[in-house]
């Protein structure tokens, strides 16, 4: 992968892929190497604004390409502070954020999402339960994206993806330097049943990052305060529905 960015979809364009290969290599990401002082200063500001932030270790991509119908990427494990600094800057061009997005679907056709608690980085936003790829998701030098999806959904909602039917297709889209790989997971239960269970999970104190569960029944982009990554998924699932 000599090019950092190759054969990628247009902005917001959803394409279907057959597989992914997300390598994690040893060393220091160029963004982390070249901006250590600025990263540290930004982390102090971020932490002051959101004291609950944790500077864990996450996978941050350096190269992304699509070859045939396979998404390939190469990244490094970095401090979360590095990713946050990068996210705040349009420059440098180096660095890509890639994450998995499991999309739970109820038996009556709703998409199941969560609303983030205000003390989190994305407080107030609504999106399907998901989280960044961290160092625990690296297995034998590759990102275990399926494992990441299952873990995040279980932690945030109490739902088990192995109790749902995974759709055959994998999809990916790009918004600037951010890449989302998503898959639909069809549950054999209604939206009301799933929402009740998630609210019970929250009430039991299992997940303080989640404020509520949301059943999405239309493609209207203004129905909730959606994260940007939800909009291509809404259009893909609901098509031209705006009612």
PDB file of C-alpha atoms in Angstrom:
ATOM      1  CA  UNK A   1       0.000   0.000   0.000  1.00  0.00           C
ATOM      2  CA  UNK A   2       2.362   2.691  -1.217  1.00  0.00           C
ATOM      3  CA  UNK A   3      -0.365   5.352  -1.517  1.00  0.00           C
ATOM      4  CA  UNK A   4      -2.063   6.580   1.631  1.00  0.00           C
ATOM      5  CA  UNK A   5      -5.420   7.030  -0.135  1.00  0.00           C
ATOM      6  CA  UNK A   6      -6.369   4.987  -3.185  1.00  0.00           C
ATOM      7  CA  UNK A   7      -9.466   3.896  -5.129  1.00  0.00           C
ATOM      8  CA  UNK A   8     -11.857   5.198  -2.500  1.00  0.00           C
ATOM      9  CA  UNK A   9     -15.567   6.078  -2.756  1.00  0.00           C
ATOM     10  CA  UNK A  10     -16.742   9.645  -3.246  1.00  0.00           C
ATOM     11  CA  UNK A  11     -17.883  11.727  -0.308  1.00  0.00           C
ATOM     12  CA  UNK A  12     -20.857   9.989   1.348  1.00  0.00           C
ATOM     13  CA  UNK A  13     -21.106   7.331  -1.376  1.00  0.00           C
ATOM     14  CA  UNK A  14     -22.048   3.915   0.056  1.00  0.00           C
ATOM     15  CA  UNK A  15     -20.392   0.971  -1.672  1.00  0.00           C
ATOM     16  CA  UNK A  16     -20.625  -2.746  -0.994  1.00  0.00           C
ATOM     17  CA  UNK A  17     -17.511  -4.750  -0.165  1.00  0.00           C
ATOM     18  CA  UNK A  18     -16.869  -8.451   0.337  1.00  0.00           C
ATOM     19  CA  UNK A  19     -14.188  -8.257   3.022  1.00  0.00           C
ATOM     20  CA  UNK A  20     -11.722  -6.071   4.885  1.00  0.00           C
ATOM     21  CA  UNK A  21      -8.102  -6.463   5.955  1.00  0.00           C
ATOM     22  CA  UNK A  22      -7.110  -3.940   8.623  1.00  0.00           C
ATOM     23  CA  UNK A  23      -3.432  -4.389   9.521  1.00  0.00           C
ATOM     24  CA  UNK A  24      -1.856  -2.911  12.646  1.00  0.00           C
ATOM     25  CA  UNK A  25       1.894  -2.364  12.504  1.00  0.00           C
ATOM     26  CA  UNK A  26       4.536  -1.547  15.093  1.00  0.00           C
ATOM     27  CA  UNK A  27       5.952   1.942  15.358  1.00  0.00           C
ATOM     28  CA  UNK A  28       4.694   5.488  15.806  1.00  0.00           C
ATOM     29  CA  UNK A  29       2.012   7.093  13.641  1.00  0.00           C
ATOM     30  CA  UNK A  30       3.368  10.139  11.740  1.00  0.00           C
ATOM     31  CA  UNK A  31       0.701  12.386  13.290  1.00  0.00           C
ATOM     32  CA  UNK A  32       1.740  11.353  16.808  1.00  0.00           C
ATOM     33  CA  UNK A  33       5.442  11.628  16.014  1.00  0.00           C
ATOM     34  CA  UNK A  34       5.245  15.121  14.523  1.00  0.00           C
ATOM     35  CA  UNK A  35       2.816  16.830  16.924  1.00  0.00           C
ATOM     36  CA  UNK A  36       3.568  15.592  20.441  1.00  0.00           C
ATOM     37  CA  UNK A  37       3.562  18.982  22.179  1.00  0.00           C
ATOM     38  CA  UNK A  38       0.351  20.195  20.494  1.00  0.00           C
ATOM     39  CA  UNK A  39      -1.335  16.850  21.231  1.00  0.00           C
ATOM     40  CA  UNK A  40      -0.483  17.135  24.923  1.00  0.00           C
ATOM     41  CA  UNK A  41      -1.728  20.711  25.152  1.00  0.00           C
ATOM     42  CA  UNK A  42      -4.974  19.854  23.377  1.00  0.00           C
ATOM     43  CA  UNK A  43      -5.540  16.874  25.687  1.00  0.00           C
ATOM     44  CA  UNK A  44      -5.403  19.149  28.730  1.00  0.00           C
ATOM     45  CA  UNK A  45      -8.112  21.355  27.188  1.00  0.00           C
ATOM     46  CA  UNK A  46     -10.258  18.362  26.193  1.00  0.00           C
ATOM     47  CA  UNK A  47      -9.951  16.841  29.650  1.00  0.00           C
ATOM     48  CA  UNK A  48     -10.876  20.103  31.342  1.00  0.00           C
ATOM     49  CA  UNK A  49     -14.044  20.340  29.228  1.00  0.00           C
ATOM     50  CA  UNK A  50     -14.973  16.643  29.571  1.00  0.00           C
ATOM     51  CA  UNK A  51     -13.364  15.232  32.751  1.00  0.00           C
ATOM     52  CA  UNK A  52     -14.699  11.729  32.052  1.00  0.00           C
ATOM     53  CA  UNK A  53     -12.445  11.346  29.005  1.00  0.00           C
ATOM     54  CA  UNK A  54      -9.949   8.487  29.205  1.00  0.00           C
ATOM     55  CA  UNK A  55      -6.654   8.517  27.322  1.00  0.00           C
ATOM     56  CA  UNK A  56      -6.737   4.904  26.210  1.00  0.00           C
ATOM     57  CA  UNK A  57      -4.972   3.243  23.282  1.00  0.00           C
ATOM     58  CA  UNK A  58      -6.789   3.203  19.931  1.00  0.00           C
ATOM     59  CA  UNK A  59      -6.061   2.160  16.356  1.00  0.00           C
ATOM     60  CA  UNK A  60      -5.448   5.114  14.018  1.00  0.00           C
ATOM     61  CA  UNK A  61      -5.085   4.417  10.316  1.00  0.00           C
ATOM     62  CA  UNK A  62      -2.223   5.708   8.183  1.00  0.00           C
ATOM     63  CA  UNK A  63      -3.237   4.174   4.835  1.00  0.00           C
ATOM     64  CA  UNK A  64      -6.594   3.159   3.374  1.00  0.00           C
ATOM     65  CA  UNK A  65      -7.334   1.596  -0.020  1.00  0.00           C
ATOM     66  CA  UNK A  66     -10.003  -0.435  -1.770  1.00  0.00           C
ATOM     67  CA  UNK A  67      -8.661  -3.189  -4.011  1.00  0.00           C
ATOM     68  CA  UNK A  68     -11.397  -4.915  -5.941  1.00  0.00           C
ATOM     69  CA  UNK A  69     -14.082  -5.439  -3.302  1.00  0.00           C
ATOM     70  CA  UNK A  70     -11.700  -5.585  -0.352  1.00  0.00           C
ATOM     71  CA  UNK A  71     -11.100  -2.670   2.010  1.00  0.00           C
ATOM     72  CA  UNK A  72      -7.486  -2.607   3.142  1.00  0.00           C
ATOM     73  CA  UNK A  73      -5.931  -0.385   5.777  1.00  0.00           C
ATOM     74  CA  UNK A  74      -2.725  -0.079   7.754  1.00  0.00           C
ATOM     75  CA  UNK A  75      -2.613   1.664  11.108  1.00  0.00           C
ATOM     76  CA  UNK A  76      -0.819   2.154  14.412  1.00  0.00           C
ATOM     77  CA  UNK A  77      -1.922   2.014  18.024  1.00  0.00           C
ATOM     78  CA  UNK A  78      -1.833   5.565  19.446  1.00  0.00           C
ATOM     79  CA  UNK A  79      -3.037   7.446  22.523  1.00  0.00           C
ATOM     80  CA  UNK A  80      -6.639   8.631  22.288  1.00  0.00           C
ATOM     81  CA  UNK A  81      -5.238  12.139  22.773  1.00  0.00           C
ATOM     82  CA  UNK A  82      -3.580  11.861  19.355  1.00  0.00           C
ATOM     83  CA  UNK A  83      -6.881  11.057  17.670  1.00  0.00           C
ATOM     84  CA  UNK A  84      -8.656  13.927  19.420  1.00  0.00           C
ATOM     85  CA  UNK A  85      -6.003  16.442  18.340  1.00  0.00           C
ATOM     86  CA  UNK A  86      -6.193  15.160  14.766  1.00  0.00           C
ATOM     87  CA  UNK A  87      -9.996  15.369  14.783  1.00  0.00           C
ATOM     88  CA  UNK A  88      -9.833  19.049  15.685  1.00  0.00           C
ATOM     89  CA  UNK A  89      -7.622  19.934  12.718  1.00  0.00           C
ATOM     90  CA  UNK A  90      -8.324  19.955   8.991  1.00  0.00           C
ATOM     91  CA  UNK A  91      -4.589  19.517   8.588  1.00  0.00           C
ATOM     92  CA  UNK A  92      -2.383  17.520   8.470  1.00  0.00           C
ATOM     93  CA  UNK A  93      -3.617  15.363   5.635  1.00  0.00           C
ATOM     94  CA  UNK A  94      -1.991  12.302   7.231  1.00  0.00           C
ATOM     95  CA  UNK A  95      -4.227   9.998   9.219  1.00  0.00           C
ATOM     96  CA  UNK A  96      -7.606   8.322   8.733  1.00  0.00           C
ATOM     97  CA  UNK A  97     -10.305   7.327  11.195  1.00  0.00           C
ATOM     98  CA  UNK A  98     -11.924   3.971  10.408  1.00  0.00           C
ATOM     99  CA  UNK A  99     -14.507   2.270  12.584  1.00  0.00           C
ATOM    100  CA  UNK A 100     -17.206  -0.379  12.493  1.00  0.00           C
ATOM    101  CA  UNK A 101     -20.890   0.490  12.691  1.00  0.00           C
ATOM    102  CA  UNK A 102     -23.286  -2.332  13.556  1.00  0.00           C
ATOM    103  CA  UNK A 103     -26.840  -1.296  12.601  1.00  0.00           C
ATOM    104  CA  UNK A 104     -29.499  -3.148  14.649  1.00  0.00           C
ATOM    105  CA  UNK A 105     -32.826  -3.564  12.815  1.00  0.00           C
ATOM    106  CA  UNK A 106     -36.040  -4.533  14.624  1.00  0.00           C
ATOM    107  CA  UNK A 107     -38.564  -7.049  13.278  1.00  0.00           C
ATOM    108  CA  UNK A 108     -40.901  -4.142  12.436  1.00  0.00           C
ATOM    109  CA  UNK A 109     -38.254  -2.344  10.397  1.00  0.00           C
ATOM    110  CA  UNK A 110     -36.892   0.334  12.746  1.00  0.00           C
ATOM    111  CA  UNK A 111     -33.207   1.095  13.147  1.00  0.00           C
ATOM    112  CA  UNK A 112     -32.160   0.967  16.797  1.00  0.00           C
ATOM    113  CA  UNK A 113     -29.843   3.732  18.008  1.00  0.00           C
ATOM    114  CA  UNK A 114     -28.679   5.325  21.246  1.00  0.00           C
ATOM    115  CA  UNK A 115     -28.460   8.900  22.490  1.00  0.00           C
ATOM    116  CA  UNK A 116     -25.143   9.727  24.109  1.00  0.00           C
ATOM    117  CA  UNK A 117     -24.937  11.182  27.621  1.00  0.00           C
ATOM    118  CA  UNK A 118     -23.887  14.820  27.875  1.00  0.00           C
ATOM    119  CA  UNK A 119     -20.653  14.089  29.738  1.00  0.00           C
ATOM    120  CA  UNK A 120     -19.279  12.128  26.767  1.00  0.00           C
ATOM    121  CA  UNK A 121     -17.334  13.568  23.847  1.00  0.00           C
ATOM    122  CA  UNK A 122     -20.378  13.189  21.564  1.00  0.00           C
ATOM    123  CA  UNK A 123     -22.948  14.195  24.165  1.00  0.00           C
ATOM    124  CA  UNK A 124     -26.516  14.544  22.846  1.00  0.00           C
ATOM    125  CA  UNK A 125     -25.853  12.878  19.493  1.00  0.00           C
ATOM    126  CA  UNK A 126     -27.878   9.915  18.243  1.00  0.00           C
ATOM    127  CA  UNK A 127     -26.249   7.037  16.395  1.00  0.00           C
ATOM    128  CA  UNK A 128     -26.197   3.271  16.308  1.00  0.00           C
ATOM    129  CA  UNK A 129     -24.250   1.693  19.194  1.00  0.00           C
ATOM    130  CA  UNK A 130     -20.610   1.643  18.173  1.00  0.00           C
ATOM    131  CA  UNK A 131     -17.160   2.636  19.339  1.00  0.00           C
ATOM    132  CA  UNK A 132     -13.639   3.144  18.093  1.00  0.00           C
ATOM    133  CA  UNK A 133     -11.227   0.290  17.542  1.00  0.00           C
ATOM    134  CA  UNK A 134      -8.921   0.012  20.539  1.00  0.00           C
ATOM    135  CA  UNK A 135      -5.879  -2.096  21.354  1.00  0.00           C
ATOM    136  CA  UNK A 136      -8.057  -4.905  22.768  1.00  0.00           C
ATOM    137  CA  UNK A 137      -9.536  -5.357  19.267  1.00  0.00           C
ATOM    138  CA  UNK A 138      -6.144  -6.181  17.715  1.00  0.00           C
ATOM    139  CA  UNK A 139      -5.707  -9.923  17.166  1.00  0.00           C
ATOM    140  CA  UNK A 140      -2.591 -11.309  15.471  1.00  0.00           C
ATOM    141  CA  UNK A 141      -1.779  -7.938  13.918  1.00  0.00           C
ATOM    142  CA  UNK A 142      -5.261  -7.351  12.476  1.00  0.00           C
ATOM    143  CA  UNK A 143      -8.288  -5.392  13.678  1.00  0.00           C
ATOM    144  CA  UNK A 144     -11.077  -7.735  14.769  1.00  0.00           C
ATOM    145  CA  UNK A 145     -13.887  -5.503  13.524  1.00  0.00           C
ATOM    146  CA  UNK A 146     -16.598  -8.123  14.086  1.00  0.00           C
ATOM    147  CA  UNK A 147     -15.466  -8.561  17.674  1.00  0.00           C
ATOM    148  CA  UNK A 148     -15.381  -4.790  18.165  1.00  0.00           C
ATOM    149  CA  UNK A 149     -18.972  -4.467  16.918  1.00  0.00           C
ATOM    150  CA  UNK A 150     -20.250  -7.243  19.191  1.00  0.00           C
ATOM    151  CA  UNK A 151     -18.448  -5.839  22.235  1.00  0.00           C
ATOM    152  CA  UNK A 152     -19.622  -2.268  21.753  1.00  0.00           C
ATOM    153  CA  UNK A 153     -23.265  -3.256  21.217  1.00  0.00           C
ATOM    154  CA  UNK A 154     -23.241  -5.508  24.288  1.00  0.00           C
ATOM    155  CA  UNK A 155     -21.596  -2.861  26.493  1.00  0.00           C
ATOM    156  CA  UNK A 156     -23.843  -0.005  25.383  1.00  0.00           C
ATOM    157  CA  UNK A 157     -27.200  -1.773  25.023  1.00  0.00           C
ATOM    158  CA  UNK A 158     -27.023  -5.259  26.531  1.00  0.00           C
ATOM    159  CA  UNK A 159     -28.041  -6.701  23.140  1.00  0.00           C
ATOM    160  CA  UNK A 160     -26.117  -9.641  21.704  1.00  0.00           C
ATOM    161  CA  UNK A 161     -25.334  -9.517  18.002  1.00  0.00           C
ATOM    162  CA  UNK A 162     -25.100 -13.318  17.881  1.00  0.00           C
ATOM    163  CA  UNK A 163     -28.852 -13.369  18.571  1.00  0.00           C
ATOM    164  CA  UNK A 164     -29.481 -11.379  15.378  1.00  0.00           C
ATOM    165  CA  UNK A 165     -29.195 -12.363  11.716  1.00  0.00           C
ATOM    166  CA  UNK A 166     -26.244 -10.570  10.161  1.00  0.00           C
ATOM    167  CA  UNK A 167     -26.955  -9.274   6.658  1.00  0.00           C
ATOM    168  CA  UNK A 168     -24.815 -10.800   3.929  1.00  0.00           C
ATOM    169  CA  UNK A 169     -23.474  -7.474   2.679  1.00  0.00           C
ATOM    170  CA  UNK A 170     -20.806  -5.238   4.173  1.00  0.00           C
ATOM    171  CA  UNK A 171     -20.816  -1.576   3.221  1.00  0.00           C
ATOM    172  CA  UNK A 172     -18.377   1.295   3.537  1.00  0.00           C
ATOM    173  CA  UNK A 173     -18.551   5.051   3.013  1.00  0.00           C
ATOM    174  CA  UNK A 174     -16.206   7.999   3.453  1.00  0.00           C
ATOM    175  CA  UNK A 175     -16.848  11.405   4.990  1.00  0.00           C
ATOM    176  CA  UNK A 176     -13.637  13.362   4.546  1.00  0.00           C
ATOM    177  CA  UNK A 177     -10.905  11.446   6.369  1.00  0.00           C
ATOM    178  CA  UNK A 178     -13.409   9.266   8.253  1.00  0.00           C
ATOM    179  CA  UNK A 179     -14.389   5.791   7.032  1.00  0.00           C
ATOM    180  CA  UNK A 180     -17.354   3.783   8.288  1.00  0.00           C
ATOM    181  CA  UNK A 181     -17.807   0.052   7.690  1.00  0.00           C
ATOM    182  CA  UNK A 182     -21.377  -0.969   8.489  1.00  0.00           C
ATOM    183  CA  UNK A 183     -23.521  -4.093   8.513  1.00  0.00           C
ATOM    184  CA  UNK A 184     -27.218  -4.577   9.273  1.00  0.00           C
ATOM    185  CA  UNK A 185     -28.155  -6.975  12.087  1.00  0.00           C
ATOM    186  CA  UNK A 186     -31.786  -8.132  12.012  1.00  0.00           C
ATOM    187  CA  UNK A 187     -33.353  -8.957  15.363  1.00  0.00           C
ATOM    188  CA  UNK A 188     -36.493 -11.086  15.632  1.00  0.00           C
ATOM    189  CA  UNK A 189     -38.083  -8.639  18.065  1.00  0.00           C
ATOM    190  CA  UNK A 190     -40.044  -5.405  17.751  1.00  0.00           C
ATOM    191  CA  UNK A 191     -38.546  -1.969  18.263  1.00  0.00           C
ATOM    192  CA  UNK A 192     -40.563  -1.519  21.493  1.00  0.00           C
ATOM    193  CA  UNK A 193     -39.146  -4.754  22.918  1.00  0.00           C
ATOM    194  CA  UNK A 194     -35.568  -3.856  22.048  1.00  0.00           C
ATOM    195  CA  UNK A 195     -35.918  -0.287  23.353  1.00  0.00           C
ATOM    196  CA  UNK A 196     -37.376  -1.556  26.650  1.00  0.00           C
ATOM    197  CA  UNK A 197     -34.429  -3.911  27.125  1.00  0.00           C
ATOM    198  CA  UNK A 198     -31.874  -1.198  26.373  1.00  0.00           C
ATOM    199  CA  UNK A 199     -33.527   1.209  28.801  1.00  0.00           C
ATOM    200  CA  UNK A 200     -33.445  -1.505  31.435  1.00  0.00           C
ATOM    201  CA  UNK A 201     -29.731  -2.008  30.739  1.00  0.00           C
ATOM    202  CA  UNK A 202     -29.146   1.727  31.220  1.00  0.00           C
ATOM    203  CA  UNK A 203     -31.277   1.887  34.379  1.00  0.00           C
ATOM    204  CA  UNK A 204     -29.319  -0.966  35.927  1.00  0.00           C
ATOM    205  CA  UNK A 205     -26.208   1.178  35.734  1.00  0.00           C
ATOM    206  CA  UNK A 206     -24.383  -0.944  33.165  1.00  0.00           C
ATOM    207  CA  UNK A 207     -23.624   1.947  30.832  1.00  0.00           C
ATOM    208  CA  UNK A 208     -23.445   5.579  31.968  1.00  0.00           C
ATOM    209  CA  UNK A 209     -22.353   6.852  28.549  1.00  0.00           C
ATOM    210  CA  UNK A 210     -25.828   6.189  27.106  1.00  0.00           C
ATOM    211  CA  UNK A 211     -28.730   8.506  27.974  1.00  0.00           C
ATOM    212  CA  UNK A 212     -31.525   6.739  26.077  1.00  0.00           C
ATOM    213  CA  UNK A 213     -32.455   4.335  23.282  1.00  0.00           C
ATOM    214  CA  UNK A 214     -34.077   5.522  20.054  1.00  0.00           C
ATOM    215  CA  UNK A 215     -36.142   3.735  17.393  1.00  0.00           C
ATOM    216  CA  UNK A 216     -35.610   5.365  13.983  1.00  0.00           C
ATOM    217  CA  UNK A 217     -38.587   4.900  11.657  1.00  0.00           C
ATOM    218  CA  UNK A 218     -37.882   7.340   8.833  1.00  0.00           C
ATOM    219  CA  UNK A 219     -35.014   8.732   6.828  1.00  0.00           C
ATOM    220  CA  UNK A 220     -35.604  12.335   7.891  1.00  0.00           C
ATOM    221  CA  UNK A 221     -32.143  13.744   8.724  1.00  0.00           C
ATOM    222  CA  UNK A 222     -33.668  16.251  11.178  1.00  0.00           C
ATOM    223  CA  UNK A 223     -35.684  13.715  13.197  1.00  0.00           C
ATOM    224  CA  UNK A 224     -32.931  13.549  15.807  1.00  0.00           C
ATOM    225  CA  UNK A 225     -29.579  15.162  16.482  1.00  0.00           C
ATOM    226  CA  UNK A 226     -27.698  12.635  14.378  1.00  0.00           C
ATOM    227  CA  UNK A 227     -23.970  12.231  14.119  1.00  0.00           C
ATOM    228  CA  UNK A 228     -22.696  12.797  10.583  1.00  0.00           C
ATOM    229  CA  UNK A 229     -21.975   9.096  10.166  1.00  0.00           C
ATOM    230  CA  UNK A 230     -25.675   8.266  10.487  1.00  0.00           C
ATOM    231  CA  UNK A 231     -26.812  10.272   7.465  1.00  0.00           C
ATOM    232  CA  UNK A 232     -25.486   7.991   4.664  1.00  0.00           C
ATOM    233  CA  UNK A 233     -26.911   4.992   6.552  1.00  0.00           C
ATOM    234  CA  UNK A 234     -30.340   6.622   6.838  1.00  0.00           C
ATOM    235  CA  UNK A 235     -30.357   7.337   3.120  1.00  0.00           C
ATOM    236  CA  UNK A 236     -29.148   3.826   2.274  1.00  0.00           C
ATOM    237  CA  UNK A 237     -31.768   2.104   4.448  1.00  0.00           C
ATOM    238  CA  UNK A 238     -34.784   4.338   3.928  1.00  0.00           C
ATOM    239  CA  UNK A 239     -33.968   5.497   0.417  1.00  0.00           C
ATOM    240  CA  UNK A 240     -35.990   8.540  -0.576  1.00  0.00           C
ATOM    241  CA  UNK A 241     -38.230   8.301   2.506  1.00  0.00           C
ATOM    242  CA  UNK A 242     -38.490  11.670   4.220  1.00  0.00           C
ATOM    243  CA  UNK A 243     -41.844  11.167   5.945  1.00  0.00           C
TER     244      UNK A 243
END
